[in-house]
Coordinates of C-alpha atoms in Angstrom, one line a residue:
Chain A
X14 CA 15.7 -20.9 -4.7
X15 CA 13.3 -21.7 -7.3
X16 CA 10.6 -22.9 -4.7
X17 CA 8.6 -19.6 -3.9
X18 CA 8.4 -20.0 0.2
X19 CA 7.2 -17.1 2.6
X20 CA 10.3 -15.8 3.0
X21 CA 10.5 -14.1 -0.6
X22 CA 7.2 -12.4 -0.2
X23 CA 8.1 -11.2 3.5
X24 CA 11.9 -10.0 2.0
X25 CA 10.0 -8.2 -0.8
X26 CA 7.6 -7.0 1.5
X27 CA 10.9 -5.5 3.6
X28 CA 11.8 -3.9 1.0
X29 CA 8.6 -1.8 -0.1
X30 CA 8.8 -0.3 3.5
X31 CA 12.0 0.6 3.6
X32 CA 10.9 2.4 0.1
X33 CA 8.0 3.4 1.8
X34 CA 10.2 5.0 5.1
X35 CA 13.0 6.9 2.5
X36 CA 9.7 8.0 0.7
X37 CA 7.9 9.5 3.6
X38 CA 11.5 11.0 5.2
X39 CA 12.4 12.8 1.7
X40 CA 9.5 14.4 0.0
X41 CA 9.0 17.5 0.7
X42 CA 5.5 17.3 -1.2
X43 CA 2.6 16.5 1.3
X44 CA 1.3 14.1 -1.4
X45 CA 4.5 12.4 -1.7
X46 CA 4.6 11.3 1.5
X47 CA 1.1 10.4 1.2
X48 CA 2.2 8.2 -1.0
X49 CA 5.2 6.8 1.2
X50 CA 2.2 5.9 3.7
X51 CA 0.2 4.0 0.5
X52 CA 3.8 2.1 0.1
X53 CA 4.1 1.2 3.3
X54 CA 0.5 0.0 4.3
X55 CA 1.1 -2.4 1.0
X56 CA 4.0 -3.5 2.6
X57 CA 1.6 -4.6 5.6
X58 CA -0.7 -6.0 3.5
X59 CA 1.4 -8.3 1.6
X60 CA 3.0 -9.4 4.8
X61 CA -0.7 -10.2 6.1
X62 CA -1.5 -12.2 3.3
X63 CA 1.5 -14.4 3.1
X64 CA 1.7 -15.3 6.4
X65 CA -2.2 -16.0 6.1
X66 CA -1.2 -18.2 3.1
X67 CA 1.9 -20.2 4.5
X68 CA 1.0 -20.0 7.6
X69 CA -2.9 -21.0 8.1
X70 CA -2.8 -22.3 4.6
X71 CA -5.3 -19.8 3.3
X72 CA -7.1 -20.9 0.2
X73 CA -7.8 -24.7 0.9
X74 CA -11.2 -26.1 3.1
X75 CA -11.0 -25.3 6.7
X76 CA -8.2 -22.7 6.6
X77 CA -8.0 -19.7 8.6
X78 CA -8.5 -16.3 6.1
X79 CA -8.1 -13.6 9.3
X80 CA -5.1 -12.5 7.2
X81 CA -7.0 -11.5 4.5
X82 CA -9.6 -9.8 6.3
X83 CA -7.0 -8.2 8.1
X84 CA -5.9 -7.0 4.8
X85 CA -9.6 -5.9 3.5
X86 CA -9.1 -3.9 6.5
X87 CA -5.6 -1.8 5.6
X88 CA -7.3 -1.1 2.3
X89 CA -10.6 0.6 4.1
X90 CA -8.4 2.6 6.2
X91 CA -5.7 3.7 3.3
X92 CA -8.6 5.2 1.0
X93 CA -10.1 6.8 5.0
X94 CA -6.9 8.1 5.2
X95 CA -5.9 9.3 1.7
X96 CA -9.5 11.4 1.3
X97 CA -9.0 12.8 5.1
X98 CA -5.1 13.9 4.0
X99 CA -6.1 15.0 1.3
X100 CA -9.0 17.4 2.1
X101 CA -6.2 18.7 5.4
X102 CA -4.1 19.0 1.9
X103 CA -6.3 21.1 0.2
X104 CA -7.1 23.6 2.8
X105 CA -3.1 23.8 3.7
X106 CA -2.7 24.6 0.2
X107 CA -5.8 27.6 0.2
X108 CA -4.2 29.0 3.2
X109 CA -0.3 29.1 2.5
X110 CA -0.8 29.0 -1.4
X111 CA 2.0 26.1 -1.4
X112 CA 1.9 21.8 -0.5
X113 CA 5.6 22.5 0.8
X114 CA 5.5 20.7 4.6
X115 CA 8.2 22.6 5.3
X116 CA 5.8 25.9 5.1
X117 CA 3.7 24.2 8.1
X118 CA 4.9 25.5 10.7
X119 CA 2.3 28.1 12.2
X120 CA -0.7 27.3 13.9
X121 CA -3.8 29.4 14.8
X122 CA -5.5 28.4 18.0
Chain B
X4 CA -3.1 -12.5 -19.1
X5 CA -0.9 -14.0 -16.4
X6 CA -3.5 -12.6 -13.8
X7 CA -5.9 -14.8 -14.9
X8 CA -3.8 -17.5 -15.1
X9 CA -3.1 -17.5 -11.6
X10 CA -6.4 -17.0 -11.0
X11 CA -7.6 -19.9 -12.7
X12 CA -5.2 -22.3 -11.1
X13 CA -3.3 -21.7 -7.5
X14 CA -0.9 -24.6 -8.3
X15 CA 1.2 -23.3 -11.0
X16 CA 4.2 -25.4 -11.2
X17 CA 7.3 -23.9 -13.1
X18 CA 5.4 -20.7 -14.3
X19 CA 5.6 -19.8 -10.2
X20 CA 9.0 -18.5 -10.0
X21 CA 8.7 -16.5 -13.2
X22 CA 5.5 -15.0 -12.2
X23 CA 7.2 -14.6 -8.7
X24 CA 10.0 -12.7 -10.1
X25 CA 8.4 -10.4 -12.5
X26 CA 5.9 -9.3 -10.0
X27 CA 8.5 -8.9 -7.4
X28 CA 10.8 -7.0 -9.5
X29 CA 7.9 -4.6 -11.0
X30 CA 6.9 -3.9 -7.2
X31 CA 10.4 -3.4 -6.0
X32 CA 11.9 -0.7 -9.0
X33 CA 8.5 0.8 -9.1
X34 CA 8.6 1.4 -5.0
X35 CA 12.0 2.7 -5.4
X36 CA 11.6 4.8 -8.7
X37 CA 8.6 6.4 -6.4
X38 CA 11.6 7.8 -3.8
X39 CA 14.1 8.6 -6.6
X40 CA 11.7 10.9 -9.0
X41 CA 11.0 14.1 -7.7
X42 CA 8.3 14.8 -9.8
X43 CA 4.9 14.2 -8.2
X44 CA 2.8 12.9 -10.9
X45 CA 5.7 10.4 -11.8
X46 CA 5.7 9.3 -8.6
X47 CA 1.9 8.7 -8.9
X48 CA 2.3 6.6 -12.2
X49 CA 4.9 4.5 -10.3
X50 CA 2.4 4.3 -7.4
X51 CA -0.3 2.9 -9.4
X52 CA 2.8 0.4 -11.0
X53 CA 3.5 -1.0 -7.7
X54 CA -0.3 -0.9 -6.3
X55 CA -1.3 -3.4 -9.3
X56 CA 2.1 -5.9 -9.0
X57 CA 1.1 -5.9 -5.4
X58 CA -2.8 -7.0 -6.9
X59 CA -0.8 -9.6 -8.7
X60 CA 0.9 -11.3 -5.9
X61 CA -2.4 -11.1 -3.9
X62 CA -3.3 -13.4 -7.1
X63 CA -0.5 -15.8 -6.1
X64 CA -1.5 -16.1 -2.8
X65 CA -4.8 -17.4 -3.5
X66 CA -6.2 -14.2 -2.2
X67 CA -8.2 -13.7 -5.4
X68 CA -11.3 -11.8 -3.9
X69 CA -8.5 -9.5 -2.0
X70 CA -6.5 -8.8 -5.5
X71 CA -9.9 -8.0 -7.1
X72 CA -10.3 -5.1 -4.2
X73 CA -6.8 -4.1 -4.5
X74 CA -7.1 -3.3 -7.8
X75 CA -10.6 -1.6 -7.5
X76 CA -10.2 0.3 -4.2
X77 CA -6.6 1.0 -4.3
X78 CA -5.6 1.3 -8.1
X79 CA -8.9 2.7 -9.1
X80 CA -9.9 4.7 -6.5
X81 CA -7.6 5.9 -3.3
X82 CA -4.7 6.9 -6.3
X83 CA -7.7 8.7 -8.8
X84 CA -8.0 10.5 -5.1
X85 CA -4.3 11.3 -4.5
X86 CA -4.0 12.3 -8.5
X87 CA -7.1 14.4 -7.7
X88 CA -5.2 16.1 -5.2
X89 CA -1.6 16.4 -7.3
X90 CA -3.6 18.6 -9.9
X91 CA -5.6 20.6 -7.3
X92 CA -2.3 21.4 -5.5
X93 CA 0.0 22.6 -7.9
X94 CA 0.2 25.2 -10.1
X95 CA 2.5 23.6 -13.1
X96 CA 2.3 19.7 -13.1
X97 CA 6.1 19.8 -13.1
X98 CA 6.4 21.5 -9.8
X99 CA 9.8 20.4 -8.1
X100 CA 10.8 20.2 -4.4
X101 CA 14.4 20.3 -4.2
X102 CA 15.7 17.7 -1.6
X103 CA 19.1 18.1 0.2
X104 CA 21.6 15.4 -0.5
X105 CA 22.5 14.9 2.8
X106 CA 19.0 14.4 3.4
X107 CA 17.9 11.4 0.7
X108 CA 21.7 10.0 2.6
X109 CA 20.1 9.9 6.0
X110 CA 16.8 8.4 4.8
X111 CA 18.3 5.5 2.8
X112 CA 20.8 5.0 5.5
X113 CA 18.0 4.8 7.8
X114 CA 15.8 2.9 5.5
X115 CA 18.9 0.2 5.0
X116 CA 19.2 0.0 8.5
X117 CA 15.6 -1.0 8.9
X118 CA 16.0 -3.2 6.6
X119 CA 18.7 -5.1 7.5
X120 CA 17.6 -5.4 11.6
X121 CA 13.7 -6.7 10.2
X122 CA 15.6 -9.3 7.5
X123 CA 17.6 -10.8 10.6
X124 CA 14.7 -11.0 12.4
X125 CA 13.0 -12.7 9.9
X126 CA 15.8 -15.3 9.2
X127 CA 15.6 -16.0 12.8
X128 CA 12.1 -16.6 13.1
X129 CA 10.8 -20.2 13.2
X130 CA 7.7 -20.5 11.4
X131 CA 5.1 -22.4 12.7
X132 CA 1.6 -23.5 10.8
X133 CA 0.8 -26.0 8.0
X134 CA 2.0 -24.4 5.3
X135 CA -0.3 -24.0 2.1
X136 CA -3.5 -26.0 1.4
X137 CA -4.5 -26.5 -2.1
X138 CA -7.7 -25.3 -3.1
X139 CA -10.6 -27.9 -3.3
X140 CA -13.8 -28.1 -5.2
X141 CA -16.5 -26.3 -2.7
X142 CA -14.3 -23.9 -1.4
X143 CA -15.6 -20.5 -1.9
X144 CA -13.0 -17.7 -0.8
X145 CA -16.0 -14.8 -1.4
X146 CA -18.2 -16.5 1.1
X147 CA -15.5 -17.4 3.7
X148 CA -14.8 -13.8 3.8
X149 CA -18.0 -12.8 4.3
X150 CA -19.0 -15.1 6.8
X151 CA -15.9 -14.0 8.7
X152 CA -16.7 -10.3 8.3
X153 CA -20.0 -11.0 9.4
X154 CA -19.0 -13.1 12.6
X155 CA -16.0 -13.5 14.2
X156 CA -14.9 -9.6 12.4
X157 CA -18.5 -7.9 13.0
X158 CA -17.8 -5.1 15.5
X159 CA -14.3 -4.1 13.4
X160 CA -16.9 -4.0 9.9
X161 CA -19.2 -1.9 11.6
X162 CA -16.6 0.5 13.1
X163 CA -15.3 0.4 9.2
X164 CA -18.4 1.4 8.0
X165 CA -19.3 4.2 10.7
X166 CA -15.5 5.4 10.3
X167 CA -16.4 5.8 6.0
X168 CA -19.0 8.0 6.9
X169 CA -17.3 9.8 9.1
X170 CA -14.5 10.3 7.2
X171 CA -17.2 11.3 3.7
X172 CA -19.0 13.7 5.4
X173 CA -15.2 15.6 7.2
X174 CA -13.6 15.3 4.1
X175 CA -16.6 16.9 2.1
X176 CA -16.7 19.6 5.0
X177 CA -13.1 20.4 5.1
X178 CA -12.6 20.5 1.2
X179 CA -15.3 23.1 0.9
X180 CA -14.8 26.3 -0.5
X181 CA -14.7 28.9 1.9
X182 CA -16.8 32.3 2.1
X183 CA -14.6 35.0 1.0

């Protein structure tokens, strides 16, 4: 209990998803669940560090650190993704005056 | 202060748990106060909550260069983005989308469900590896990284860097104001 093993960080790391998942599925604000997506890619991340950690021993001489890397790499496509979302954001708002999703629901070919 | 602690030393013997704990339950009521508020710039103040306790446990992991870019790239600037975009996209800074009941039901049953099958997964997973090394004197994270990026991860870092170009010059484009 008191030894911190990868299971804690993985648990934890269950739980900001499911956070992440009731996040994206009840906003109704385009940003909101842009922010779901932030939660849940953390999630991800912490998973790939811990099991980089406990796993390959990451941190000591001649350990594996592909988690981490893997990790650099969430981060470089969350802020990708978060400027993209957010420019598609600011034209959905120009055109229907509104960030409501629930307003997105006409297209123009 | 307790960053740097665990910066300073990976082994930290009793303070672990504590540390542990804090940072856990920071992350965990910050990620869920972010699906209970309906307000959106709350929501982005609990983001930024849970984006550094998750730079804190990248800390305890030993991942210190990764915590360091956490907190830059994530805290400082993907959430200045998305706060860019709450006050660019709302008329009042209180503006409120009301949310069904039986809607937040089906998501956190849904999100419980989730959980529960990927916990009983995870219990029933052996684990394989060598658990954690202990840093040594001559080990330098920074330059492991790098080497790795530059070698074994150089086609992904170049795809990376072609995608952030891509994705400056769209999002510039897109964002423009139009001709009226």
């Amino acid at each position: 209990m008191f030894e911190i093993g990868i299971m804690h960080f993985v648990v934890l790391s269950v739980v900001v998803f499911a956070a992440g998942i009731c996040t994206l599925l009840t906003k109704r604000n385009a940003i909101g669940i842009l922010i779901g997506i932030e939660l849940i890619m953390n999630a991800a991340g912490i998973n790939f560090v811990a099991y980089n950690r406990y796993v390959w021993g990451g941190g000591g001489v001649g350990s594996l650190i592909d988690g981490q890397v893997f990790a650099i790499f969430i981060i470089v496509l969350a802020a990708a993704e978060a400027a993209i979302a957010l420019a598609i954001f600011l034209n959905f708002y120009n055109t229907f005056s509104s960030i409501d999703v629930e307003r997105a629901d006409e297209m123009k070919g | 202060m307790y960053l740097l602690l665990a910066a300073q030393s990976i082994d930290l013997g009793p303070v672990q748990p504590l540390l542990f704990y804090g940072l856990a339950l920071l992350l965990a009521i910050s990620a869920w106060l972010v699906v209970l508020s309906d307000n959106i710039v709350r929501m982005a103040v609990f983001l930024l909550l849970a984006l550094g306790a998750v730079g804190g446990l990248y800390f305890m992991l030993a991942a210190e260069f990764l915590a360091a870019v956490q907190l830059i790239v994530y805290a400082g600037g993907t959430l200045i983005l998305i706060v860019f975009g709450v006050m660019l996209t709302s008329k009042n800074p209180f503006l409120q989308f009301r949310v069904k009941l039986w809607e937040r039901m089906v998501a956190l049953a849904l999100a419980l469900t989730i959980c529960g099958f990927l916990i009983f997964a995870l219990v029933n997973t052996p684990l394989g590896g060598n658990g954690p090394l202990t840093p040594e004197a001559g080990y330098e994270q920074v330059q492991e990284i790098g080497k790795a990026l530059l070698s074994t991860y150089l086609v992904p870092f170049e795809v990376a860097a072609v995608l952030l170009l891509v994705v400056m010059i769209g999002a510039a484009y897109m964002a423009r104001r139009r001709a009226q």
